[in-house]
Amino acid sequence: GLTARYARTVGIAVDHRRTNKSAESLAANVARLEEYKSKLIVFPKKRLSKVKNGDSSAEECKAATQFKGVVLPLAKASNEIVMADVPSQEVSAFTQMRVARKETKVAGYRCSVANREEK
């Protein structure tokens, strides 16, 4: 696992206030961090010291190149609404409320017009 202190040293932002509320999001975050960690090359602190736990080997350090751009782009979830999930309605509730609101506004005017026609 990663500790928050170690994660900050290798470029992973840590927010101690957040917790994973579902197993799916936890699994997705763990997979994303494992992928990042597999591509990460950690150089030893001193160039001539022996390789410690968590450091990359000398061959990996020599083969490393500076990467520019987005390291691991996030896969965007689709925000499309599937119409099969939405129940179909013959009459819209919003339309009914809009028509009723307009009718109450116009009711007084219609009464006054009807009274004028009677006279």
A tleap script that builds the chain and sets N, CA, C and O, in Angstrom:
source leaprc.protein.ff14SB
mol = sequence {
  NGLY LEU THR ALA ARG TYR ALA ARG THR VAL
  GLY ILE ALA VAL ASP HIE ARG ARG THR ASN
  LYS SER ALA GLU SER LEU ALA ALA ASN VAL
  ALA ARG LEU GLU GLU TYR LYS SER LYS LEU
  ILE VAL PHE PRO LYS LYS ARG LEU SER LYS
  VAL LYS ASN GLY ASP SER SER ALA GLU GLU
  CYS LYS ALA ALA THR GLN PHE LYS GLY VAL
  VAL LEU PRO LEU ALA LYS ALA SER ASN GLU
  ILE VAL MET ALA ASP VAL PRO SER GLN GLU
  VAL SER ALA PHE THR GLN MET ARG VAL ALA
  ARG LYS GLU THR LYS VAL ALA GLY TYR ARG
  CYS SER VAL ALA ASN ARG GLU GLU CLYS
}
set mol.1.N position { 0.816 -1.196 0.000 }
set mol.1.CA position { 0.000 0.000 0.000 }
set mol.1.C position { 0.850 1.246 0.000 }
set mol.1.O position { 2.070 1.194 0.157 }
set mol.2.N position { 0.194 2.347 -0.176 }
set mol.2.CA position { 0.855 3.648 -0.146 }
set mol.2.C position { 0.433 4.386 1.108 }
set mol.2.O position { -0.744 4.404 1.468 }
set mol.3.N position { 1.399 4.991 1.764 }
set mol.3.CA position { 1.035 5.894 2.846 }
set mol.3.C position { 0.860 7.280 2.264 }
set mol.3.O position { 1.397 7.585 1.199 }
set mol.4.N position { 0.116 8.114 2.953 }
set mol.4.CA position { -0.129 9.464 2.457 }
set mol.4.C position { 1.174 10.243 2.357 }
set mol.4.O position { 1.354 11.037 1.433 }
set mol.5.N position { 2.074 10.024 3.292 }
set mol.5.CA position { 3.350 10.750 3.295 }
set mol.5.C position { 4.196 10.355 2.088 }
set mol.5.O position { 4.781 11.216 1.432 }
set mol.6.N position { 4.264 9.054 1.791 }
set mol.6.CA position { 5.030 8.585 0.639 }
set mol.6.C position { 4.382 9.043 -0.663 }
set mol.6.O position { 5.077 9.421 -1.606 }
set mol.7.N position { 3.053 9.009 -0.716 }
set mol.7.CA position { 2.338 9.407 -1.932 }
set mol.7.C position { 2.648 10.853 -2.297 }
set mol.7.O position { 2.817 11.175 -3.473 }
set mol.8.N position { 2.722 11.721 -1.302 }
set mol.8.CA position { 3.029 13.122 -1.577 }
set mol.8.C position { 4.436 13.288 -2.145 }
set mol.8.O position { 4.670 14.187 -2.952 }
set mol.9.N position { 5.376 12.432 -1.736 }
set mol.9.CA position { 6.754 12.572 -2.209 }
set mol.9.C position { 6.912 12.128 -3.653 }
set mol.9.O position { 7.852 12.554 -4.325 }
set mol.10.N position { 6.005 11.271 -4.153 }
set mol.10.CA position { 6.117 10.783 -5.533 }
set mol.10.C position { 5.102 11.440 -6.453 }
set mol.10.O position { 4.890 10.965 -7.569 }
set mol.11.N position { 4.471 12.518 -6.014 }
set mol.11.CA position { 3.636 13.303 -6.910 }
set mol.11.C position { 2.169 12.940 -6.928 }
set mol.11.O position { 1.475 13.239 -7.900 }
set mol.12.N position { 1.676 12.301 -5.879 }
set mol.12.CA position { 0.256 11.962 -5.809 }
set mol.12.C position { -0.388 12.894 -4.790 }
set mol.12.O position { 0.044 12.952 -3.639 }
set mol.13.N position { -1.418 13.621 -5.210 }
set mol.13.CA position { -2.122 14.527 -4.307 }
set mol.13.C position { -2.975 13.710 -3.345 }
set mol.13.O position { -3.636 12.753 -3.749 }
set mol.14.N position { -2.958 14.091 -2.071 }
set mol.14.CA position { -3.696 13.361 -1.042 }
set mol.14.C position { -4.610 14.329 -0.320 }
set mol.14.O position { -4.172 15.386 0.134 }
set mol.15.N position { -5.889 13.967 -0.214 }
set mol.15.CA position { -6.853 14.755 0.551 }
set mol.15.C position { -7.344 13.885 1.699 }
set mol.15.O position { -8.083 12.925 1.479 }
set mol.16.N position { -6.939 14.213 2.925 }
set mol.16.CA position { -7.264 13.367 4.076 }
set mol.16.C position { -8.745 13.417 4.431 }
set mol.16.O position { -9.220 12.576 5.194 }
set mol.17.N position { -9.489 14.392 3.890 }
set mol.17.CA position { -10.911 14.516 4.233 }
set mol.17.C position { -11.780 13.568 3.440 }
set mol.17.O position { -12.906 13.278 3.845 }
set mol.18.N position { -11.283 13.077 2.315 }
set mol.18.CA position { -12.096 12.243 1.440 }
set mol.18.C position { -11.987 10.774 1.820 }
set mol.18.O position { -10.922 10.295 2.210 }
set mol.19.N position { -13.112 10.066 1.699 }
set mol.19.CA position { -13.123 8.619 1.880 }
set mol.19.C position { -13.916 8.010 0.741 }
set mol.19.O position { -14.829 8.640 0.207 }
set mol.20.N position { -13.573 6.788 0.368 }
set mol.20.CA position { -14.323 6.077 -0.662 }
set mol.20.C position { -15.570 5.484 -0.029 }
set mol.20.O position { -15.486 4.707 0.922 }
set mol.21.N position { -16.724 5.853 -0.561 }
set mol.21.CA position { -17.981 5.385 0.013 }
set mol.21.C position { -18.473 4.108 -0.643 }
set mol.21.O position { -19.323 3.419 -0.078 }
set mol.22.N position { -17.963 3.774 -1.818 }
set mol.22.CA position { -18.408 2.553 -2.483 }
set mol.22.C position { -17.202 1.695 -2.858 }
set mol.22.O position { -16.096 2.200 -3.052 }
set mol.23.N position { -17.438 0.404 -2.954 }
set mol.23.CA position { -16.363 -0.526 -3.286 }
set mol.23.C position { -15.882 -0.324 -4.724 }
set mol.23.O position { -14.707 -0.536 -5.024 }
set mol.24.N position { -16.805 0.091 -5.621 }
set mol.24.CA position { -16.427 0.293 -7.021 }
set mol.24.C position { -15.432 1.440 -7.160 }
set mol.24.O position { -14.432 1.318 -7.866 }
set mol.25.N position { -15.709 2.559 -6.482 }
set mol.25.CA position { -14.798 3.695 -6.595 }
set mol.25.C position { -13.463 3.380 -5.929 }
set mol.25.O position { -12.420 3.829 -6.404 }
set mol.26.N position { -13.479 2.614 -4.836 }
set mol.26.CA position { -12.236 2.220 -4.183 }
set mol.26.C position { -11.404 1.354 -5.114 }
set mol.26.O position { -10.197 1.555 -5.242 }
set mol.27.N position { -12.054 0.381 -5.772 }
set mol.27.CA position { -11.332 -0.508 -6.696 }
set mol.27.C position { -10.768 0.281 -7.880 }
set mol.27.O position { -9.654 0.017 -8.331 }
set mol.28.N position { -11.544 1.253 -8.383 }
set mol.28.CA position { -11.074 2.065 -9.505 }
set mol.28.C position { -9.876 2.914 -9.088 }
set mol.28.O position { -8.914 3.039 -9.847 }
set mol.29.N position { -9.923 3.497 -7.890 }
set mol.29.CA position { -8.808 4.321 -7.408 }
set mol.29.C position { -7.559 3.484 -7.174 }
set mol.29.O position { -6.450 3.909 -7.498 }
set mol.30.N position { -7.743 2.279 -6.601 }
set mol.30.CA position { -6.599 1.404 -6.354 }
set mol.30.C position { -5.952 1.001 -7.674 }
set mol.30.O position { -4.727 1.001 -7.792 }
set mol.31.N position { -6.775 0.656 -8.672 }
set mol.31.CA position { -6.237 0.264 -9.981 }
set mol.31.C position { -5.497 1.418 -10.636 }
set mol.31.O position { -4.441 1.219 -11.237 }
set mol.32.N position { -6.044 2.630 -10.526 }
set mol.32.CA position { -5.413 3.807 -11.118 }
set mol.32.C position { -4.064 4.095 -10.456 }
set mol.32.O position { -3.088 4.410 -11.136 }
set mol.33.N position { -4.015 3.983 -9.112 }
set mol.33.CA position { -2.765 4.246 -8.401 }
set mol.33.C position { -1.729 3.154 -8.656 }
set mol.33.O position { -0.534 3.436 -8.736 }
set mol.34.N position { -2.188 1.903 -8.783 }
set mol.34.CA position { -1.256 0.815 -9.092 }
set mol.34.C position { -0.650 1.005 -10.484 }
set mol.34.O position { 0.534 0.735 -10.686 }
set mol.35.N position { -1.451 1.463 -11.435 }
set mol.35.CA position { -0.942 1.721 -12.780 }
set mol.35.C position { 0.088 2.851 -12.751 }
set mol.35.O position { 1.131 2.764 -13.400 }
set mol.36.N position { -0.209 3.911 -11.995 }
set mol.36.CA position { 0.729 5.027 -11.860 }
set mol.36.C position { 2.030 4.555 -11.224 }
set mol.36.O position { 3.122 4.923 -11.657 }
set mol.37.N position { 1.890 3.731 -10.185 }
set mol.37.CA position { 3.057 3.252 -9.451 }
set mol.37.C position { 3.918 2.336 -10.326 }
set mol.37.O position { 5.141 2.324 -10.189 }
set mol.38.N position { 3.285 1.567 -11.227 }
set mol.38.CA position { 4.054 0.669 -12.090 }
set mol.38.C position { 4.883 1.441 -13.111 }
set mol.38.O position { 5.940 0.972 -13.533 }
set mol.39.N position { 4.410 2.628 -13.512 }
set mol.39.CA position { 5.134 3.427 -14.492 }
set mol.39.C position { 6.109 4.411 -13.851 }
set mol.39.O position { 6.861 5.095 -14.545 }
set mol.40.N position { 6.090 4.475 -12.529 }
set mol.40.CA position { 6.905 5.436 -11.799 }
set mol.40.C position { 8.341 4.939 -11.666 }
set mol.40.O position { 8.573 3.763 -11.384 }
set mol.41.N position { 9.292 5.829 -11.868 }
set mol.41.CA position { 10.712 5.511 -11.669 }
set mol.41.C position { 11.210 6.409 -10.544 }
set mol.41.O position { 11.260 7.631 -10.687 }
set mol.42.N position { 11.578 5.791 -9.421 }
set mol.42.CA position { 12.047 6.538 -8.260 }
set mol.42.C position { 13.569 6.448 -8.214 }
set mol.42.O position { 14.137 5.363 -8.091 }
set mol.43.N position { 14.216 7.601 -8.313 }
set mol.43.CA position { 15.671 7.648 -8.263 }
set mol.43.C position { 16.137 7.587 -6.808 }
set mol.43.O position { 15.462 8.110 -5.922 }
set mol.44.N position { 17.289 6.950 -6.553 }
set mol.44.CA position { 17.827 6.945 -5.185 }
set mol.44.C position { 18.226 8.359 -4.761 }
set mol.44.O position { 18.517 9.205 -5.607 }
set mol.45.N position { 18.240 8.611 -3.455 }
set mol.45.CA position { 18.573 9.957 -2.974 }
set mol.45.C position { 20.010 10.326 -3.317 }
set mol.45.O position { 20.277 11.428 -3.797 }
set mol.46.N position { 20.919 9.417 -3.074 }
set mol.46.CA position { 22.322 9.655 -3.408 }
set mol.46.C position { 22.667 8.750 -4.582 }
set mol.46.O position { 22.320 7.569 -4.585 }
set mol.47.N position { 23.335 9.292 -5.556 }
set mol.47.CA position { 23.575 8.544 -6.793 }
set mol.47.C position { 24.441 7.299 -6.581 }
set mol.47.O position { 24.245 6.302 -7.275 }
set mol.48.N position { 25.365 7.329 -5.669 }
set mol.48.CA position { 26.274 6.205 -5.505 }
set mol.48.C position { 25.840 5.233 -4.412 }
set mol.48.O position { 26.473 4.194 -4.223 }
set mol.49.N position { 24.777 5.555 -3.698 }
set mol.49.CA position { 24.357 4.662 -2.618 }
set mol.49.C position { 23.667 3.437 -3.196 }
set mol.49.O position { 23.238 3.424 -4.350 }
set mol.50.N position { 23.570 2.407 -2.361 }
set mol.50.CA position { 22.936 1.180 -2.833 }
set mol.50.C position { 21.426 1.400 -2.965 }
set mol.50.O position { 20.861 2.304 -2.348 }
set mol.51.N position { 20.797 0.569 -3.767 }
set mol.51.CA position { 19.371 0.702 -4.051 }
set mol.51.C position { 18.580 0.256 -2.826 }
set mol.51.O position { 18.792 -0.842 -2.311 }
set mol.52.N position { 17.689 1.089 -2.370 }
set mol.52.CA position { 16.869 0.765 -1.202 }
set mol.52.C position { 15.496 0.300 -1.652 }
set mol.52.O position { 15.171 0.345 -2.838 }
set mol.53.N position { 14.708 -0.138 -0.711 }
set mol.53.CA position { 13.362 -0.626 -1.013 }
set mol.53.C position { 12.515 0.515 -1.581 }
set mol.53.O position { 12.424 1.586 -0.981 }
set mol.54.N position { 11.899 0.279 -2.738 }
set mol.54.CA position { 11.072 1.290 -3.373 }
set mol.54.C position { 11.785 2.065 -4.460 }
set mol.54.O position { 11.133 2.676 -5.307 }
set mol.55.N position { 13.121 2.055 -4.459 }
set mol.55.CA position { 13.878 2.736 -5.507 }
set mol.55.C position { 13.921 1.879 -6.765 }
set mol.55.O position { 13.805 0.655 -6.703 }
set mol.56.N position { 14.087 2.529 -7.889 }
set mol.56.CA position { 14.206 1.805 -9.156 }
set mol.56.C position { 15.633 1.309 -9.323 }
set mol.56.O position { 16.558 1.823 -8.695 }
set mol.57.N position { 15.803 0.301 -10.179 }
set mol.57.CA position { 17.143 -0.250 -10.405 }
set mol.57.C position { 17.973 0.738 -11.225 }
set mol.57.O position { 17.447 1.707 -11.773 }
set mol.58.N position { 19.274 0.475 -11.295 }
set mol.58.CA position { 20.188 1.355 -12.017 }
set mol.58.C position { 19.870 1.365 -13.507 }
set mol.58.O position { 19.999 2.400 -14.161 }
set mol.59.N position { 19.451 0.207 -14.057 }
set mol.59.CA position { 19.117 0.145 -15.482 }
set mol.59.C position { 17.890 1.006 -15.792 }
set mol.59.O position { 17.850 1.712 -16.800 }
set mol.60.N position { 16.898 0.934 -14.914 }
set mol.60.CA position { 15.686 1.750 -15.127 }
set mol.60.C position { 16.015 3.235 -15.036 }
set mol.60.O position { 15.484 4.041 -15.799 }
set mol.61.N position { 16.891 3.594 -14.104 }
set mol.61.CA position { 17.262 5.003 -13.943 }
set mol.61.C position { 18.014 5.521 -15.172 }
set mol.61.O position { 17.826 6.668 -15.580 }
set mol.62.N position { 18.869 4.671 -15.762 }
set mol.62.CA position { 19.604 5.096 -16.948 }
set mol.62.C position { 18.694 5.206 -18.161 }
set mol.62.O position { 18.895 6.071 -19.015 }
set mol.63.N position { 17.700 4.338 -18.241 }
set mol.63.CA position { 16.797 4.327 -19.395 }
set mol.63.C position { 15.698 5.381 -19.284 }
set mol.63.O position { 14.947 5.585 -20.238 }
set mol.64.N position { 15.593 6.044 -18.152 }
set mol.64.CA position { 14.504 7.003 -17.933 }
set mol.64.C position { 14.687 8.238 -18.796 }
set mol.64.O position { 15.803 8.725 -18.979 }
set mol.65.N position { 13.574 8.740 -19.325 }
set mol.65.CA position { 13.574 9.991 -20.077 }
set mol.65.C position { 12.533 10.916 -19.475 }
set mol.65.O position { 11.575 10.463 -18.848 }
set mol.66.N position { 12.723 12.198 -19.666 }
set mol.66.CA position { 11.761 13.174 -19.150 }
set mol.66.C position { 10.513 13.129 -20.000 }
set mol.66.O position { 10.580 13.236 -21.224 }
set mol.67.N position { 9.366 12.970 -19.346 }
set mol.67.CA position { 8.095 12.896 -20.060 }
set mol.67.C position { 7.387 14.223 -19.940 }
set mol.67.O position { 7.299 14.789 -18.850 }
set mol.68.N position { 6.875 14.730 -21.064 }
set mol.68.CA position { 6.119 15.983 -21.051 }
set mol.68.C position { 4.709 15.686 -21.511 }
set mol.68.O position { 4.501 14.911 -22.445 }
set mol.69.N position { 3.741 16.302 -20.855 }
set mol.69.CA position { 2.347 16.100 -21.226 }
set mol.69.C position { 1.580 15.438 -20.101 }
set mol.69.O position { 2.047 15.389 -18.963 }
set mol.70.N position { 0.414 14.934 -20.417 }
set mol.70.CA position { -0.442 14.282 -19.434 }
set mol.70.C position { 0.091 12.875 -19.197 }
set mol.70.O position { 0.234 12.096 -20.140 }
set mol.71.N position { 0.382 12.551 -17.952 }
set mol.71.CA position { 0.986 11.264 -17.632 }
set mol.71.C position { -0.029 10.141 -17.795 }
set mol.71.O position { 0.168 9.236 -18.606 }
set mol.72.N position { -1.085 10.195 -17.048 }
set mol.72.CA position { -2.147 9.193 -17.149 }
set mol.72.C position { -3.476 9.930 -17.252 }
set mol.72.O position { -4.013 10.351 -16.227 }
set mol.73.N position { -4.021 10.098 -18.438 }
set mol.73.CA position { -5.280 10.831 -18.550 }
set mol.73.C position { -6.431 10.039 -17.922 }
set mol.73.O position { -6.482 8.812 -18.008 }
set mol.74.N position { -7.341 10.763 -17.297 }
set mol.74.CA position { -8.500 10.122 -16.680 }
set mol.74.C position { -9.489 9.715 -17.756 }
set mol.74.O position { -9.744 10.463 -18.700 }
set mol.75.N position { -10.038 8.532 -17.604 }
set mol.75.CA position { -11.081 8.081 -18.528 }
set mol.75.C position { -12.383 8.726 -18.099 }
set mol.75.O position { -12.833 8.532 -16.970 }
set mol.76.N position { -12.994 9.496 -18.996 }
set mol.76.CA position { -14.218 10.206 -18.641 }
set mol.76.C position { -15.414 9.275 -18.719 }
set mol.76.O position { -15.567 8.511 -19.672 }
set mol.77.N position { -16.252 9.352 -17.708 }
set mol.77.CA position { -17.474 8.559 -17.707 }
set mol.77.C position { -18.487 9.210 -18.634 }
set mol.77.O position { -18.542 10.435 -18.747 }
set mol.78.N position { -19.275 8.397 -19.287 }
set mol.78.CA position { -20.267 8.954 -20.203 }
set mol.78.C position { -21.427 9.526 -19.403 }
set mol.78.O position { -21.919 8.896 -18.467 }
set mol.79.N position { -21.855 10.712 -19.776 }
set mol.79.CA position { -22.968 11.370 -19.101 }
set mol.79.C position { -24.268 11.214 -19.875 }
set mol.79.O position { -25.244 11.915 -19.606 }
set mol.80.N position { -24.282 10.303 -20.829 }
set mol.80.CA position { -25.474 10.126 -21.642 }
set mol.80.C position { -26.565 9.438 -20.839 }
set mol.80.O position { -26.302 8.501 -20.085 }
set mol.81.N position { -27.782 9.911 -21.009 }
set mol.81.CA position { -28.934 9.300 -20.357 }
set mol.81.C position { -29.537 8.307 -21.332 }
set mol.81.O position { -29.892 8.651 -22.459 }
set mol.82.N position { -29.645 7.088 -20.882 }
set mol.82.CA position { -30.238 6.058 -21.729 }
set mol.82.C position { -31.750 6.190 -21.610 }
set mol.82.O position { -32.302 6.136 -20.511 }
set mol.83.N position { -32.414 6.362 -22.744 }
set mol.83.CA position { -33.854 6.617 -22.728 }
set mol.83.C position { -34.649 5.405 -22.237 }
set mol.83.O position { -35.809 5.553 -21.851 }
set mol.84.N position { -34.056 4.218 -22.243 }
set mol.84.CA position { -34.763 3.049 -21.727 }
set mol.84.C position { -34.939 3.155 -20.216 }
set mol.84.O position { -35.882 2.590 -19.662 }
set mol.85.N position { -34.033 3.880 -19.539 }
set mol.85.CA position { -34.123 4.040 -18.096 }
set mol.85.C position { -35.208 5.032 -17.689 }
set mol.85.O position { -35.762 4.929 -16.594 }
set mol.86.N position { -35.514 5.990 -18.559 }
set mol.86.CA position { -36.485 7.036 -18.239 }
set mol.86.C position { -37.880 6.555 -18.653 }
set mol.86.O position { -38.092 6.209 -19.815 }
set mol.87.N position { -38.835 6.531 -17.711 }
set mol.87.CA position { -40.179 6.088 -18.091 }
set mol.87.C position { -40.835 7.106 -19.027 }
set mol.87.O position { -40.736 8.315 -18.818 }
set mol.88.N position { -41.495 6.601 -20.044 }
set mol.88.CA position { -42.129 7.502 -21.011 }
set mol.88.C position { -43.481 7.955 -20.471 }
set mol.88.O position { -44.225 7.160 -19.897 }
set mol.89.N position { -43.791 9.229 -20.656 }
set mol.89.CA position { -45.051 9.794 -20.190 }
set mol.89.C position { -45.783 10.373 -21.384 }
set mol.89.O position { -45.181 10.981 -22.268 }
set mol.90.N position { -47.111 10.170 -21.396 }
set mol.90.CA position { -47.898 10.727 -22.489 }
set mol.90.C position { -48.079 12.226 -22.301 }
set mol.90.O position { -48.036 12.986 -23.268 }
set mol.91.N position { -48.284 12.658 -21.042 }
set mol.91.CA position { -48.445 14.079 -20.741 }
set mol.91.C position { -47.374 14.469 -19.736 }
set mol.91.O position { -47.195 13.802 -18.716 }
set mol.92.N position { -46.672 15.537 -20.024 }
set mol.92.CA position { -45.602 15.988 -19.148 }
set mol.92.C position { -46.177 16.727 -17.950 }
set mol.92.O position { -47.073 17.557 -18.104 }
set mol.93.N position { -45.670 16.433 -16.758 }
set mol.93.CA position { -46.118 17.118 -15.545 }
set mol.93.C position { -45.736 18.594 -15.602 }
set mol.93.O position { -46.499 19.449 -15.154 }
set mol.94.N position { -44.570 18.893 -16.146 }
set mol.94.CA position { -44.132 20.281 -16.254 }
set mol.94.C position { -45.075 21.071 -17.158 }
set mol.94.O position { -45.429 22.211 -16.854 }
set mol.95.N position { -45.480 20.454 -18.274 }
set mol.95.CA position { -46.388 21.136 -19.202 }
set mol.95.C position { -47.725 21.400 -18.534 }
set mol.95.O position { -48.292 22.481 -18.691 }
set mol.96.N position { -48.237 20.429 -17.791 }
set mol.96.CA position { -49.503 20.617 -17.083 }
set mol.96.C position { -49.412 21.772 -16.093 }
set mol.96.O position { -50.323 22.597 -16.017 }
set mol.97.N position { -48.323 21.837 -15.339 }
set mol.97.CA position { -48.179 22.916 -14.354 }
set mol.97.C position { -48.023 24.263 -15.041 }
set mol.97.O position { -48.554 25.265 -14.563 }
set mol.98.N position { -47.306 24.301 -16.151 }
set mol.98.CA position { -47.121 25.559 -16.878 }
set mol.98.C position { -48.445 26.061 -17.420 }
set mol.98.O position { -48.738 27.253 -17.330 }
set mol.99.N position { -49.251 25.170 -17.981 }
set mol.99.CA position { -50.557 25.565 -18.525 }
set mol.99.C position { -51.476 26.035 -17.406 }
set mol.99.O position { -52.187 27.027 -17.565 }
set mol.100.N position { -51.470 25.325 -16.265 }
set mol.100.CA position { -52.332 25.723 -15.138 }
set mol.100.C position { -51.919 27.095 -14.605 }
set mol.100.O position { -52.781 27.909 -14.275 }
set mol.101.N position { -50.621 27.360 -14.516 }
set mol.101.CA position { -50.144 28.654 -14.040 }
set mol.101.C position { -50.591 29.768 -14.982 }
set mol.101.O position { -51.003 30.837 -14.532 }
set mol.102.N position { -50.510 29.519 -16.280 }
set mol.102.CA position { -50.917 30.522 -17.258 }
set mol.102.C position { -52.429 30.752 -17.202 }
set mol.102.O position { -52.901 31.882 -17.331 }
set mol.103.N position { -53.177 29.670 -17.010 }
set mol.103.CA position { -54.642 29.800 -16.931 }
set mol.103.C position { -55.063 30.656 -15.735 }
set mol.103.O position { -55.979 31.470 -15.850 }
set mol.104.N position { -54.400 30.477 -14.588 }
set mol.104.CA position { -54.762 31.289 -13.416 }
set mol.104.C position { -54.408 32.751 -13.632 }
set mol.104.O position { -55.113 33.636 -13.146 }
set mol.105.N position { -53.319 33.017 -14.358 }
set mol.105.CA position { -52.946 34.410 -14.636 }
set mol.105.C position { -53.964 35.070 -15.560 }
set mol.105.O position { -54.298 36.241 -15.379 }
set mol.106.N position { -54.453 34.336 -16.536 }
set mol.106.CA position { -55.312 34.903 -17.572 }
set mol.106.C position { -56.786 34.884 -17.159 }
set mol.106.O position { -57.611 35.528 -17.806 }
set mol.107.N position { -57.129 34.155 -16.093 }
set mol.107.CA position { -58.533 33.984 -15.704 }
set mol.107.C position { -59.223 35.326 -15.437 }
set mol.107.O position { -60.347 35.541 -15.891 }
set mol.108.N position { -58.566 36.223 -14.710 }
set mol.108.CA position { -59.172 37.521 -14.402 }
set mol.108.C position { -59.422 38.342 -15.647 }
set mol.108.O position { -60.469 38.978 -15.769 }
set mol.109.N position { -58.485 38.338 -16.566 }
set mol.109.CA position { -58.644 39.082 -17.811 }
set mol.109.C position { -59.804 38.518 -18.621 }
set mol.109.O position { -60.578 39.281 -19.199 }
set mol.110.N position { -59.935 37.210 -18.674 }
set mol.110.CA position { -61.017 36.593 -19.425 }
set mol.110.C position { -62.385 36.935 -18.832 }
set mol.110.O position { -63.357 37.129 -19.562 }
set mol.111.N position { -62.448 37.007 -17.489 }
set mol.111.CA position { -63.708 37.392 -16.845 }
set mol.111.C position { -64.084 38.822 -17.212 }
set mol.111.O position { -65.247 39.098 -17.506 }
set mol.112.N position { -63.112 39.737 -17.200 }
set mol.112.CA position { -63.407 41.124 -17.528 }
set mol.112.C position { -63.827 41.262 -18.998 }
set mol.112.O position { -64.707 42.067 -19.304 }
set mol.113.N position { -63.232 40.511 -19.892 }
set mol.113.CA position { -63.618 40.545 -21.306 }
set mol.113.C position { -65.029 40.000 -21.470 }
set mol.113.O position { -65.813 40.529 -22.258 }
set mol.114.N position { -65.359 38.939 -20.727 }
set mol.114.CA position { -66.693 38.350 -20.815 }
set mol.114.C position { -67.733 39.339 -20.279 }
set mol.114.O position { -68.828 39.433 -20.835 }
set mol.115.N position { -67.414 40.074 -19.214 }
set mol.115.CA position { -68.354 41.066 -18.670 }
set mol.115.C position { -68.567 42.199 -19.655 }
set mol.115.O position { -69.687 42.702 -19.746 }
set mol.116.N position { -67.561 42.628 -20.394 }
set mol.116.CA position { -67.699 43.682 -21.377 }
set mol.116.C position { -68.609 43.254 -22.517 }
set mol.116.O position { -69.410 44.046 -23.013 }
set mol.117.N position { -68.484 42.013 -22.923 }
set mol.117.CA position { -69.296 41.515 -24.036 }
set mol.117.C position { -70.773 41.416 -23.655 }
set mol.117.O position { -71.646 41.590 -24.505 }
set mol.118.N position { -71.057 41.136 -22.366 }
set mol.118.CA position { -72.444 41.028 -21.917 }
set mol.118.C position { -73.138 42.385 -21.944 }
set mol.118.O position { -74.339 42.452 -22.209 }
set mol.119.N position { -72.420 43.450 -21.680 }
set mol.119.CA position { -73.029 44.774 -21.614 }
set mol.119.C position { -73.372 45.303 -22.932 }
set mol.119.O position { -73.894 46.414 -23.035 }
savepdb mol mol.pdb
quit
